[in-house]
Coordinates of C-alpha atoms in Angstrom, one line a residue:
M25 CA 31.5 11.3 39.9
S26 CA 33.5 10.8 36.7
P27 CA 32.5 12.5 33.5
M28 CA 31.6 9.2 31.9
T29 CA 29.1 8.5 34.7
V30 CA 27.5 11.9 34.1
F31 CA 27.1 11.2 30.4
A32 CA 25.7 7.7 31.1
V33 CA 23.1 9.2 33.5
I34 CA 22.1 11.9 30.9
G35 CA 21.9 9.2 28.2
M36 CA 19.6 7.0 30.3
F37 CA 17.4 9.9 31.2
Y38 CA 17.1 10.8 27.5
Y39 CA 16.3 7.2 26.6
W40 CA 13.6 6.8 29.2
L41 CA 12.1 10.2 28.4
N42 CA 11.7 9.1 24.8
V43 CA 10.1 5.8 25.9
V44 CA 7.6 7.5 28.1
L45 CA 6.7 10.1 25.4
A46 CA 6.4 7.3 22.8
L47 CA 4.0 5.4 25.1
C48 CA 2.0 8.5 25.7
V49 CA 1.7 9.0 21.9
A50 CA 0.7 5.3 21.5
G51 CA -2.0 5.7 24.1
L52 CA -3.4 8.9 22.7
G53 CA -3.4 7.4 19.2
A54 CA -5.2 4.3 20.3
F55 CA -7.8 6.3 22.2
G56 CA -8.1 8.6 19.2
A57 CA -8.7 5.7 16.9
I58 CA -11.4 4.3 19.2
T59 CA -13.2 7.7 19.5
A60 CA -13.0 8.2 15.8
S61 CA -14.4 4.8 15.1
T62 CA -17.3 5.3 17.5
T63 CA -18.3 8.7 16.1
R64 CA -21.1 9.0 13.6
P65 CA -19.9 9.2 10.0
D66 CA -22.1 12.2 9.1
A67 CA -20.2 14.3 11.7
F68 CA -17.0 13.8 9.7
M69 CA -18.8 14.7 6.4
V70 CA -19.9 18.0 8.0
I71 CA -16.4 19.1 8.8
D72 CA -15.0 17.9 5.4
R73 CA -12.9 15.1 6.9
Q74 CA -13.0 11.3 6.2
K75 CA -13.7 9.0 9.1
Q76 CA -11.6 6.1 7.7
N77 CA -8.6 8.3 7.2
W78 CA -8.5 9.5 10.8
I79 CA -9.1 6.0 12.2
L80 CA -6.1 4.8 10.2
L81 CA -3.9 7.8 11.0
C82 CA -4.6 7.5 14.7
A83 CA -4.0 3.8 14.7
G84 CA -0.8 4.3 12.7
A85 CA 0.3 6.8 15.2
A86 CA -0.3 4.3 18.0
V87 CA 1.7 1.6 16.2
A88 CA 4.5 4.2 15.5
G89 CA 4.6 5.1 19.2
L90 CA 4.8 1.4 20.2
L91 CA 7.6 0.7 17.7
S92 CA 9.4 3.8 18.9
A93 CA 9.2 2.7 22.5
I94 CA 10.4 -0.8 21.7
T95 CA 13.2 0.0 19.2
P96 CA 15.7 2.6 20.2
N97 CA 16.7 3.3 16.6
L98 CA 13.2 4.5 15.7
L99 CA 12.9 7.3 18.2
I100 CA 11.7 9.8 15.5
L101 CA 8.5 7.8 14.9
W102 CA 6.9 9.1 18.1
V103 CA 7.4 12.6 16.9
I104 CA 5.6 11.9 13.7
G105 CA 2.9 10.1 15.7
A106 CA 2.7 13.1 18.0
V107 CA 2.0 15.5 15.1
I108 CA -0.8 13.3 13.8
V109 CA -2.4 12.8 17.3
G110 CA -2.0 16.5 18.0
I111 CA -3.9 17.4 14.9
Y112 CA -6.6 15.0 15.7
W113 CA -7.1 16.1 19.3
Q114 CA -6.7 19.8 18.6
D115 CA -8.5 20.3 15.3
V116 CA -10.6 17.3 14.3
R117 CA -12.1 16.2 17.6
P118 CA -13.2 19.7 18.8
S119 CA -14.9 20.3 15.4
I120 CA -16.7 16.9 15.7
K121 CA -17.8 17.8 19.2
D122 CA -19.2 21.1 18.1
V123 CA -21.1 19.4 15.3
L124 CA -22.5 16.7 17.6
D125 CA -23.5 19.2 20.3
N126 CA -25.4 21.3 17.8
A127 CA -27.1 18.3 16.3
S128 CA -28.6 17.4 19.7
G129 CA -31.5 19.8 19.1
S130 CA -30.7 22.4 21.7
W131 CA -32.0 25.9 20.9

């Protein structure tokens, strides 16, 4: 195997890895936007967040992931989207779940 073939294989692996990660970010962003839009607005007020902002941020992350998967020059967009989606799923969504679980009236 010539050195050029090795570099071509590594380059293709890197490209497809970025495409898969970008599509994962797009899927998580779209699902985050859907879950944020179906959540009660008062749950966001309790945790000092704004519902509209998180819907737009998650939807923007989904669009950024799709653009990054389609256009090879915009590979950094999925990283930005991953940060937004990560903050939503690791900080905002668990806080909302805690608020909604406590609001169900269990004692």
